[in-house]
């Protein structure tokens, strides 16, 4: 069920109406049923997988809870007759038990994800190796079901069990409330990846109907549809034309396609997140923001602090930091400092941990080499940037007023956008050698006159489409600039009622009249649906 379908809109409307008509103590129960109905409507074959993840993580969370309670009771009972060393030894032994159960949860659920998502990728690589050695034998591919949102709900569930293991909060004892957390339907499609202590605060609460809350949610949904249907889906036409015909469209066309894709991806992904957050807000539920004006970033590190924030913090909290401080890494750090010198030795653990994070980030996005190379490309650029920090500091000491100048800040922003857009070409062409070749044509094929001499009109868009895109991007940029000084909806809400109606009804008409609907109101699915 796509966000851009009549069926989805009808489902959201019916869910919201029944949710508020329901007695407040049953609201969360109704929402749980609605989640599973939504998932079943997508495909009944998806249900066993999300149920297995939910049940396994819940039971293992309860096991960790019982071990922690037993430890507390034992220490309380033997407080007087245990020495400090005995207590320390006992806690260490209990921690090992808890670690084993956590490891079971991780291996079991990541194993499901790996088998369903990466088996055919592994088979294709094995076949490639066999063929390179002259073998004619081939391993056949398997036809597994890939459940909708499996990467999102798996990571969300594992974040929960890791937090329980760390003692951040106690395990949820109600299995149905935990199932609600895992299956909350707006974020099943493309995130964000919520944390239990954040989402549960409002997910299980009683919510009364509030006009301001519901209207704010509807406004956020409308803004998401504007970005998705007016900008992203229209720009997708030109992007597909360029990408699917690499022999025809090279040089300036590749550069245009690279920028078009950057804008399309932003409008598509943030539009979907706006719809997710808006639906949750309609129901009185608070979901974390996932973007913070990423294309205003001055470097790639800042960009990744602003883009897909919940994914970035997940990888940082649950992969980077654990690897950085694990015992083997500490031993490696000590060895590298003594054998490679302090300056280089202290970098080894950081770079190795970052390498693992970016490799994982790449393969999380898709089971293919182009995503892996994209992830490692980000790693290389960030590491080079970090190594150049002394040069940056020397530059700013030499030109202390540079940071205050608009032109220099604009240069930093443009540089970051171009770097990220170049790396995103691996996402566009989905073929590593082809991506490098097409990137090279931007410097070897000089056909700008052809692009602007009518070539833009051959990409499936008419002049009126470009006018709509330009107007839409101006609106998008204006809103982003205004947001730096506060929420746009709050500013609009402070205006007279006629002004408010004109703004929101005008936006509704823009979506209705200028949205790229496709045949039979079947707009393109969101890019991150595949994850």
PDB file of N, CA and C in Angstrom, residues 199-290:
ATOM      1  N   UNK A 199       9.746   6.875  21.560  1.00  0.00           N
ATOM      2  CA  UNK A 199       8.436   6.658  20.951  1.00  0.00           C
ATOM      3  C   UNK A 199       7.392   6.228  21.968  1.00  0.00           C
ATOM      4  N   UNK A 200       7.776   5.409  22.949  1.00  0.00           N
ATOM      5  CA  UNK A 200       6.797   4.871  23.895  1.00  0.00           C
ATOM      6  C   UNK A 200       6.177   5.947  24.775  1.00  0.00           C
ATOM      7  N   UNK A 201       6.859   7.074  24.928  1.00  0.00           N
ATOM      8  CA  UNK A 201       6.339   8.140  25.776  1.00  0.00           C
ATOM      9  C   UNK A 201       4.970   8.624  25.318  1.00  0.00           C
ATOM     10  N   UNK A 202       4.774   8.665  24.005  1.00  0.00           N
ATOM     11  CA  UNK A 202       3.480   9.122  23.478  1.00  0.00           C
ATOM     12  C   UNK A 202       2.682   8.007  22.819  1.00  0.00           C
ATOM     13  N   UNK A 203       3.345   6.890  22.471  1.00  0.00           N
ATOM     14  CA  UNK A 203       2.671   5.816  21.746  1.00  0.00           C
ATOM     15  C   UNK A 203       1.610   5.129  22.600  1.00  0.00           C
ATOM     16  N   UNK A 204       1.879   4.985  23.890  1.00  0.00           N
ATOM     17  CA  UNK A 204       0.962   4.253  24.769  1.00  0.00           C
ATOM     18  C   UNK A 204       0.040   5.179  25.566  1.00  0.00           C
ATOM     19  N   UNK A 205       0.192   6.481  25.392  1.00  0.00           N
ATOM     20  CA  UNK A 205      -0.619   7.433  26.154  1.00  0.00           C
ATOM     21  C   UNK A 205      -2.056   7.496  25.633  1.00  0.00           C
ATOM     22  N   UNK A 206      -2.939   8.052  26.468  1.00  0.00           N
ATOM     23  CA  UNK A 206      -4.303   8.350  26.035  1.00  0.00           C
ATOM     24  C   UNK A 206      -4.288   9.692  25.318  1.00  0.00           C
ATOM     25  N   UNK A 207      -4.978   9.772  24.192  1.00  0.00           N
ATOM     26  CA  UNK A 207      -4.976  11.008  23.411  1.00  0.00           C
ATOM     27  C   UNK A 207      -6.405  11.455  23.142  1.00  0.00           C
ATOM     28  N   UNK A 208      -6.688  12.682  23.505  1.00  0.00           N
ATOM     29  CA  UNK A 208      -7.995  13.255  23.179  1.00  0.00           C
ATOM     30  C   UNK A 208      -7.880  14.033  21.870  1.00  0.00           C
ATOM     31  N   UNK A 209      -8.996  14.157  21.187  1.00  0.00           N
ATOM     32  CA  UNK A 209      -8.995  14.883  19.915  1.00  0.00           C
ATOM     33  C   UNK A 209      -8.691  16.350  20.161  1.00  0.00           C
ATOM     34  N   UNK A 210      -7.703  16.867  19.452  1.00  0.00           N
ATOM     35  CA  UNK A 210      -7.308  18.264  19.589  1.00  0.00           C
ATOM     36  C   UNK A 210      -7.193  18.852  18.190  1.00  0.00           C
ATOM     37  N   UNK A 211      -7.947  19.891  17.914  1.00  0.00           N
ATOM     38  CA  UNK A 211      -8.002  20.478  16.570  1.00  0.00           C
ATOM     39  C   UNK A 211      -6.625  20.933  16.118  1.00  0.00           C
ATOM     40  N   UNK A 212      -5.869  21.580  17.005  1.00  0.00           N
ATOM     41  CA  UNK A 212      -4.552  22.091  16.625  1.00  0.00           C
ATOM     42  C   UNK A 212      -3.594  20.943  16.280  1.00  0.00           C
ATOM     43  N   UNK A 213      -3.618  19.895  17.111  1.00  0.00           N
ATOM     44  CA  UNK A 213      -2.735  18.752  16.866  1.00  0.00           C
ATOM     45  C   UNK A 213      -3.051  18.078  15.543  1.00  0.00           C
ATOM     46  N   UNK A 214      -4.326  17.822  15.296  1.00  0.00           N
ATOM     47  CA  UNK A 214      -4.733  17.154  14.054  1.00  0.00           C
ATOM     48  C   UNK A 214      -4.449  18.033  12.842  1.00  0.00           C
ATOM     49  N   UNK A 215      -4.730  19.328  12.962  1.00  0.00           N
ATOM     50  CA  UNK A 215      -4.487  20.217  11.821  1.00  0.00           C
ATOM     51  C   UNK A 215      -3.000  20.341  11.517  1.00  0.00           C
ATOM     52  N   UNK A 216      -2.180  20.389  12.561  1.00  0.00           N
ATOM     53  CA  UNK A 216      -0.736  20.423  12.346  1.00  0.00           C
ATOM     54  C   UNK A 216      -0.264  19.142  11.642  1.00  0.00           C
ATOM     55  N   UNK A 217      -0.830  18.009  12.044  1.00  0.00           N
ATOM     56  CA  UNK A 217      -0.485  16.754  11.387  1.00  0.00           C
ATOM     57  C   UNK A 217      -0.881  16.749   9.922  1.00  0.00           C
ATOM     58  N   UNK A 218      -2.087  17.230   9.630  1.00  0.00           N
ATOM     59  CA  UNK A 218      -2.556  17.288   8.242  1.00  0.00           C
ATOM     60  C   UNK A 218      -1.692  18.232   7.406  1.00  0.00           C
ATOM     61  N   UNK A 219      -1.276  19.331   8.017  1.00  0.00           N
ATOM     62  CA  UNK A 219      -0.413  20.279   7.302  1.00  0.00           C
ATOM     63  C   UNK A 219       0.929  19.639   6.955  1.00  0.00           C
ATOM     64  N   UNK A 220       1.474  18.885   7.901  1.00  0.00           N
ATOM     65  CA  UNK A 220       2.756  18.222   7.650  1.00  0.00           C
ATOM     66  C   UNK A 220       2.598  17.168   6.546  1.00  0.00           C
ATOM     67  N   UNK A 221       1.487  16.449   6.556  1.00  0.00           N
ATOM     68  CA  UNK A 221       1.219  15.456   5.508  1.00  0.00           C
ATOM     69  C   UNK A 221       1.124  16.135   4.144  1.00  0.00           C
ATOM     70  N   UNK A 222       0.398  17.242   4.084  1.00  0.00           N
ATOM     71  CA  UNK A 222       0.232  17.970   2.828  1.00  0.00           C
ATOM     72  C   UNK A 222       1.570  18.464   2.293  1.00  0.00           C
ATOM     73  N   UNK A 223       2.422  18.951   3.188  1.00  0.00           N
ATOM     74  CA  UNK A 223       3.752  19.403   2.790  1.00  0.00           C
ATOM     75  C   UNK A 223       4.576  18.235   2.235  1.00  0.00           C
ATOM     76  N   UNK A 224       4.428  17.068   2.827  1.00  0.00           N
ATOM     77  CA  UNK A 224       5.119  15.892   2.329  1.00  0.00           C
ATOM     78  C   UNK A 224       4.658  15.497   0.941  1.00  0.00           C
ATOM     79  N   UNK A 225       3.351  15.555   0.702  1.00  0.00           N
ATOM     80  CA  UNK A 225       2.833  15.226  -0.627  1.00  0.00           C
ATOM     81  C   UNK A 225       3.281  16.253  -1.664  1.00  0.00           C
ATOM     82  N   UNK A 226       3.394  17.514  -1.256  1.00  0.00           N
ATOM     83  CA  UNK A 226       3.896  18.534  -2.175  1.00  0.00           C
ATOM     84  C   UNK A 226       5.310  18.193  -2.623  1.00  0.00           C
ATOM     85  N   UNK A 227       6.177  17.871  -1.679  1.00  0.00           N
ATOM     86  CA  UNK A 227       7.558  17.550  -2.027  1.00  0.00           C
ATOM     87  C   UNK A 227       7.647  16.285  -2.879  1.00  0.00           C
ATOM     88  N   UNK A 228       6.843  15.307  -2.530  1.00  0.00           N
ATOM     89  CA  UNK A 228       6.890  14.024  -3.239  1.00  0.00           C
ATOM     90  C   UNK A 228       6.306  14.130  -4.639  1.00  0.00           C
ATOM     91  N   UNK A 229       5.094  14.665  -4.758  1.00  0.00           N
ATOM     92  CA  UNK A 229       4.347  14.547  -6.007  1.00  0.00           C
ATOM     93  C   UNK A 229       4.585  15.705  -6.965  1.00  0.00           C
ATOM     94  N   UNK A 230       4.841  16.881  -6.423  1.00  0.00           N
ATOM     95  CA  UNK A 230       5.066  18.027  -7.310  1.00  0.00           C
ATOM     96  C   UNK A 230       6.526  18.098  -7.750  1.00  0.00           C
ATOM     97  N   UNK A 231       7.452  17.793  -6.837  1.00  0.00           N
ATOM     98  CA  UNK A 231       8.881  17.929  -7.151  1.00  0.00           C
ATOM     99  C   UNK A 231       9.513  16.581  -7.494  1.00  0.00           C
ATOM    100  N   UNK A 232       9.508  15.637  -6.537  1.00  0.00           N
ATOM    101  CA  UNK A 232      10.270  14.401  -6.698  1.00  0.00           C
ATOM    102  C   UNK A 232       9.799  13.571  -7.893  1.00  0.00           C
ATOM    103  N   UNK A 233       8.500  13.305  -7.984  1.00  0.00           N
ATOM    104  CA  UNK A 233       8.010  12.432  -9.049  1.00  0.00           C
ATOM    105  C   UNK A 233       8.126  13.082 -10.425  1.00  0.00           C
ATOM    106  N   UNK A 234       8.047  14.421 -10.478  1.00  0.00           N
ATOM    107  CA  UNK A 234       8.240  15.102 -11.759  1.00  0.00           C
ATOM    108  C   UNK A 234       9.711  15.035 -12.184  1.00  0.00           C
ATOM    109  N   UNK A 235      10.606  15.272 -11.241  1.00  0.00           N
ATOM    110  CA  UNK A 235      12.035  15.237 -11.546  1.00  0.00           C
ATOM    111  C   UNK A 235      12.501  13.819 -11.871  1.00  0.00           C
ATOM    112  N   UNK A 236      11.815  12.834 -11.331  1.00  0.00           N
ATOM    113  CA  UNK A 236      12.164  11.436 -11.576  1.00  0.00           C
ATOM    114  C   UNK A 236      12.127  11.091 -13.059  1.00  0.00           C
ATOM    115  N   UNK A 237      11.232  11.722 -13.806  1.00  0.00           N
ATOM    116  CA  UNK A 237      11.105  11.450 -15.241  1.00  0.00           C
ATOM    117  C   UNK A 237      12.420  11.752 -15.958  1.00  0.00           C
ATOM    118  N   UNK A 238      12.996  12.926 -15.690  1.00  0.00           N
ATOM    119  CA  UNK A 238      14.256  13.315 -16.333  1.00  0.00           C
ATOM    120  C   UNK A 238      15.411  12.464 -15.828  1.00  0.00           C
ATOM    121  N   UNK A 239      15.427  12.168 -14.534  1.00  0.00           N
ATOM    122  CA  UNK A 239      16.495  11.349 -13.965  1.00  0.00           C
ATOM    123  C   UNK A 239      16.512   9.964 -14.608  1.00  0.00           C
ATOM    124  N   UNK A 240      15.358   9.350 -14.725  1.00  0.00           N
ATOM    125  CA  UNK A 240      15.285   8.013 -15.334  1.00  0.00           C
ATOM    126  C   UNK A 240      15.730   8.036 -16.791  1.00  0.00           C
ATOM    127  N   UNK A 241      15.356   9.081 -17.511  1.00  0.00           N
ATOM    128  CA  UNK A 241      15.730   9.177 -18.919  1.00  0.00           C
ATOM    129  C   UNK A 241      17.251   9.231 -19.078  1.00  0.00           C
ATOM    130  N   UNK A 242      17.910   9.990 -18.218  1.00  0.00           N
ATOM    131  CA  UNK A 242      19.370  10.119 -18.291  1.00  0.00           C
ATOM    132  C   UNK A 242      20.056   8.825 -17.868  1.00  0.00           C
ATOM    133  N   UNK A 243      19.596   8.245 -16.765  1.00  0.00           N
ATOM    134  CA  UNK A 243      20.259   7.061 -16.211  1.00  0.00           C
ATOM    135  C   UNK A 243      20.087   5.841 -17.103  1.00  0.00           C
ATOM    136  N   UNK A 244      18.910   5.679 -17.687  1.00  0.00           N
ATOM    137  CA  UNK A 244      18.632   4.473 -18.469  1.00  0.00           C
ATOM    138  C   UNK A 244      19.241   4.505 -19.870  1.00  0.00           C
ATOM    139  N   UNK A 245      19.810   5.642 -20.247  1.00  0.00           N
ATOM    140  CA  UNK A 245      20.419   5.757 -21.569  1.00  0.00           C
ATOM    141  C   UNK A 245      21.825   6.349 -21.443  1.00  0.00           C
ATOM    142  N   UNK A 246      22.740   5.616 -20.803  1.00  0.00           N
ATOM    143  CA  UNK A 246      24.079   6.174 -20.551  1.00  0.00           C
ATOM    144  C   UNK A 246      24.880   6.436 -21.820  1.00  0.00           C
ATOM    145  N   UNK A 247      24.618   5.707 -22.893  1.00  0.00           N
ATOM    146  CA  UNK A 247      25.369   5.935 -24.130  1.00  0.00           C
ATOM    147  C   UNK A 247      24.916   7.219 -24.830  1.00  0.00           C
ATOM    148  N   UNK A 248      23.689   7.599 -24.584  1.00  0.00           N
ATOM    149  CA  UNK A 248      23.147   8.810 -25.210  1.00  0.00           C
ATOM    150  C   UNK A 248      23.425  10.052 -24.382  1.00  0.00           C
ATOM    151  N   UNK A 249      23.251   9.925 -23.081  1.00  0.00           N
ATOM    152  CA  UNK A 249      23.357  11.087 -22.193  1.00  0.00           C
ATOM    153  C   UNK A 249      24.648  11.022 -21.393  1.00  0.00           C
ATOM    154  N   UNK A 250      25.614  11.810 -21.818  1.00  0.00           N
ATOM    155  CA  UNK A 250      26.905  11.873 -21.145  1.00  0.00           C
ATOM    156  C   UNK A 250      27.286  13.335 -20.916  1.00  0.00           C
ATOM    157  N   UNK A 251      28.437  13.550 -20.293  1.00  0.00           N
ATOM    158  CA  UNK A 251      28.939  14.905 -20.108  1.00  0.00           C
ATOM    159  C   UNK A 251      28.024  15.783 -19.292  1.00  0.00           C
ATOM    160  N   UNK A 252      27.536  16.867 -19.890  1.00  0.00           N
ATOM    161  CA  UNK A 252      26.678  17.825 -19.191  1.00  0.00           C
ATOM    162  C   UNK A 252      25.384  17.170 -18.716  1.00  0.00           C
ATOM    163  N   UNK A 253      24.895  16.189 -19.472  1.00  0.00           N
ATOM    164  CA  UNK A 253      23.674  15.489 -19.063  1.00  0.00           C
ATOM    165  C   UNK A 253      23.903  14.728 -17.757  1.00  0.00           C
ATOM    166  N   UNK A 254      25.072  14.147 -17.608  1.00  0.00           N
ATOM    167  CA  UNK A 254      25.385  13.423 -16.372  1.00  0.00           C
ATOM    168  C   UNK A 254      25.404  14.392 -15.188  1.00  0.00           C
ATOM    169  N   UNK A 255      26.013  15.555 -15.388  1.00  0.00           N
ATOM    170  CA  UNK A 255      26.045  16.559 -14.322  1.00  0.00           C
ATOM    171  C   UNK A 255      24.628  17.000 -13.955  1.00  0.00           C
ATOM    172  N   UNK A 256      23.805  17.249 -14.969  1.00  0.00           N
ATOM    173  CA  UNK A 256      22.417  17.640 -14.712  1.00  0.00           C
ATOM    174  C   UNK A 256      21.665  16.525 -13.995  1.00  0.00           C
ATOM    175  N   UNK A 257      21.859  15.280 -14.464  1.00  0.00           N
ATOM    176  CA  UNK A 257      21.184  14.152 -13.823  1.00  0.00           C
ATOM    177  C   UNK A 257      21.623  13.967 -12.386  1.00  0.00           C
ATOM    178  N   UNK A 258      22.913  14.211 -12.124  1.00  0.00           N
ATOM    179  CA  UNK A 258      23.443  14.102 -10.762  1.00  0.00           C
ATOM    180  C   UNK A 258      22.753  15.081  -9.829  1.00  0.00           C
ATOM    181  N   UNK A 259      22.593  16.324 -10.271  1.00  0.00           N
ATOM    182  CA  UNK A 259      21.928  17.334  -9.440  1.00  0.00           C
ATOM    183  C   UNK A 259      20.426  17.073  -9.357  1.00  0.00           C
ATOM    184  N   UNK A 260      19.835  16.655 -10.478  1.00  0.00           N
ATOM    185  CA  UNK A 260      18.407  16.319 -10.463  1.00  0.00           C
ATOM    186  C   UNK A 260      18.130  15.219  -9.447  1.00  0.00           C
ATOM    187  N   UNK A 261      19.001  14.197  -9.439  1.00  0.00           N
ATOM    188  CA  UNK A 261      18.789  13.084  -8.512  1.00  0.00           C
ATOM    189  C   UNK A 261      18.945  13.538  -7.063  1.00  0.00           C
ATOM    190  N   UNK A 262      19.910  14.422  -6.803  1.00  0.00           N
ATOM    191  CA  UNK A 262      20.090  14.932  -5.441  1.00  0.00           C
ATOM    192  C   UNK A 262      18.819  15.623  -4.953  1.00  0.00           C
ATOM    193  N   UNK A 263      18.213  16.421  -5.816  1.00  0.00           N
ATOM    194  CA  UNK A 263      16.985  17.131  -5.450  1.00  0.00           C
ATOM    195  C   UNK A 263      15.807  16.158  -5.351  1.00  0.00           C
ATOM    196  N   UNK A 264      15.752  15.209  -6.309  1.00  0.00           N
ATOM    197  CA  UNK A 264      14.660  14.230  -6.278  1.00  0.00           C
ATOM    198  C   UNK A 264      14.711  13.389  -5.011  1.00  0.00           C
ATOM    199  N   UNK A 265      15.916  12.909  -4.660  1.00  0.00           N
ATOM    200  CA  UNK A 265      16.073  12.073  -3.471  1.00  0.00           C
ATOM    201  C   UNK A 265      15.670  12.835  -2.213  1.00  0.00           C
ATOM    202  N   UNK A 266      16.107  14.084  -2.121  1.00  0.00           N
ATOM    203  CA  UNK A 266      15.768  14.885  -0.938  1.00  0.00           C
ATOM    204  C   UNK A 266      14.255  15.083  -0.842  1.00  0.00           C
ATOM    205  N   UNK A 267      13.636  15.490  -1.950  1.00  0.00           N
ATOM    206  CA  UNK A 267      12.193  15.740  -1.927  1.00  0.00           C
ATOM    207  C   UNK A 267      11.413  14.459  -1.667  1.00  0.00           C
ATOM    208  N   UNK A 268      11.886  13.352  -2.226  1.00  0.00           N
ATOM    209  CA  UNK A 268      11.211  12.062  -2.057  1.00  0.00           C
ATOM    210  C   UNK A 268      11.318  11.570  -0.617  1.00  0.00           C
ATOM    211  N   UNK A 269      12.545  11.520  -0.115  1.00  0.00           N
ATOM    212  CA  UNK A 269      12.768  10.949   1.214  1.00  0.00           C
ATOM    213  C   UNK A 269      12.183  11.836   2.314  1.00  0.00           C
ATOM    214  N   UNK A 270      12.477  13.130   2.257  1.00  0.00           N
ATOM    215  CA  UNK A 270      11.940  14.023   3.294  1.00  0.00           C
ATOM    216  C   UNK A 270      10.427  14.146   3.176  1.00  0.00           C
ATOM    217  N   UNK A 271       9.911  14.051   1.946  1.00  0.00           N
ATOM    218  CA  UNK A 271       8.457  14.079   1.783  1.00  0.00           C
ATOM    219  C   UNK A 271       7.801  12.893   2.461  1.00  0.00           C
ATOM    220  N   UNK A 272       8.401  11.716   2.310  1.00  0.00           N
ATOM    221  CA  UNK A 272       7.863  10.526   2.982  1.00  0.00           C
ATOM    222  C   UNK A 272       7.943  10.638   4.490  1.00  0.00           C
ATOM    223  N   UNK A 273       9.048  11.187   4.999  1.00  0.00           N
ATOM    224  CA  UNK A 273       9.190  11.363   6.445  1.00  0.00           C
ATOM    225  C   UNK A 273       8.184  12.390   6.959  1.00  0.00           C
ATOM    226  N   UNK A 274       7.931  13.441   6.166  1.00  0.00           N
ATOM    227  CA  UNK A 274       6.908  14.425   6.552  1.00  0.00           C
ATOM    228  C   UNK A 274       5.548  13.756   6.700  1.00  0.00           C
ATOM    229  N   UNK A 275       5.218  12.870   5.773  1.00  0.00           N
ATOM    230  CA  UNK A 275       3.936  12.162   5.841  1.00  0.00           C
ATOM    231  C   UNK A 275       3.899  11.272   7.074  1.00  0.00           C
ATOM    232  N   UNK A 276       4.991  10.559   7.345  1.00  0.00           N
ATOM    233  CA  UNK A 276       5.069   9.699   8.532  1.00  0.00           C
ATOM    234  C   UNK A 276       4.865  10.499   9.814  1.00  0.00           C
ATOM    235  N   UNK A 277       5.624  11.577   9.967  1.00  0.00           N
ATOM    236  CA  UNK A 277       5.534  12.398  11.172  1.00  0.00           C
ATOM    237  C   UNK A 277       4.158  13.054  11.275  1.00  0.00           C
ATOM    238  N   UNK A 278       3.604  13.451  10.123  1.00  0.00           N
ATOM    239  CA  UNK A 278       2.283  14.070  10.124  1.00  0.00           C
ATOM    240  C   UNK A 278       1.192  13.116  10.568  1.00  0.00           C
ATOM    241  N   UNK A 279       1.233  11.867  10.091  1.00  0.00           N
ATOM    242  CA  UNK A 279       0.237  10.870  10.511  1.00  0.00           C
ATOM    243  C   UNK A 279       0.354  10.618  12.005  1.00  0.00           C
ATOM    244  N   UNK A 280       1.592  10.457  12.489  1.00  0.00           N
ATOM    245  CA  UNK A 280       1.795  10.245  13.922  1.00  0.00           C
ATOM    246  C   UNK A 280       1.270  11.430  14.721  1.00  0.00           C
ATOM    247  N   UNK A 281       1.550  12.639  14.246  1.00  0.00           N
ATOM    248  CA  UNK A 281       1.096  13.827  14.967  1.00  0.00           C
ATOM    249  C   UNK A 281      -0.422  13.912  14.991  1.00  0.00           C
ATOM    250  N   UNK A 282      -1.083  13.514  13.913  1.00  0.00           N
ATOM    251  CA  UNK A 282      -2.547  13.471  13.900  1.00  0.00           C
ATOM    252  C   UNK A 282      -3.088  12.618  15.040  1.00  0.00           C
ATOM    253  N   UNK A 283      -2.350  11.565  15.381  1.00  0.00           N
ATOM    254  CA  UNK A 283      -2.772  10.645  16.434  1.00  0.00           C
ATOM    255  C   UNK A 283      -2.208  11.038  17.801  1.00  0.00           C
ATOM    256  N   UNK A 284      -1.524  12.185  17.860  1.00  0.00           N
ATOM    257  CA  UNK A 284      -0.957  12.644  19.121  1.00  0.00           C
ATOM    258  C   UNK A 284       0.355  11.974  19.475  1.00  0.00           C
ATOM    259  N   UNK A 285       0.998  11.312  18.511  1.00  0.00           N
ATOM    260  CA  UNK A 285       2.212  10.540  18.768  1.00  0.00           C
ATOM    261  C   UNK A 285       3.422  11.299  18.224  1.00  0.00           C
ATOM    262  N   UNK A 286       4.476  11.382  19.022  1.00  0.00           N
ATOM    263  CA  UNK A 286       5.672  12.140  18.638  1.00  0.00           C
ATOM    264  C   UNK A 286       6.728  11.201  18.061  1.00  0.00           C
ATOM    265  N   UNK A 287       7.138  11.498  16.838  1.00  0.00           N
ATOM    266  CA  UNK A 287       8.190  10.741  16.151  1.00  0.00           C
ATOM    267  C   UNK A 287       9.360  11.678  15.918  1.00  0.00           C
ATOM    268  N   UNK A 288      10.565  11.151  16.086  1.00  0.00           N
ATOM    269  CA  UNK A 288      11.776  11.956  15.941  1.00  0.00           C
ATOM    270  C   UNK A 288      11.910  12.519  14.526  1.00  0.00           C
ATOM    271  N   UNK A 289      12.420  13.743  14.439  1.00  0.00           N
ATOM    272  CA  UNK A 289      12.763  14.318  13.139  1.00  0.00           C
ATOM    273  C   UNK A 289      13.938  13.546  12.539  1.00  0.00           C
ATOM    274  N   UNK A 290      13.925  13.435  11.222  1.00  0.00           N
ATOM    275  CA  UNK A 290      14.952  12.645  10.546  1.00  0.00           C
ATOM    276  C   UNK A 290      15.878  13.488   9.666  1.00  0.00           C
TER     277      UNK A 290
END
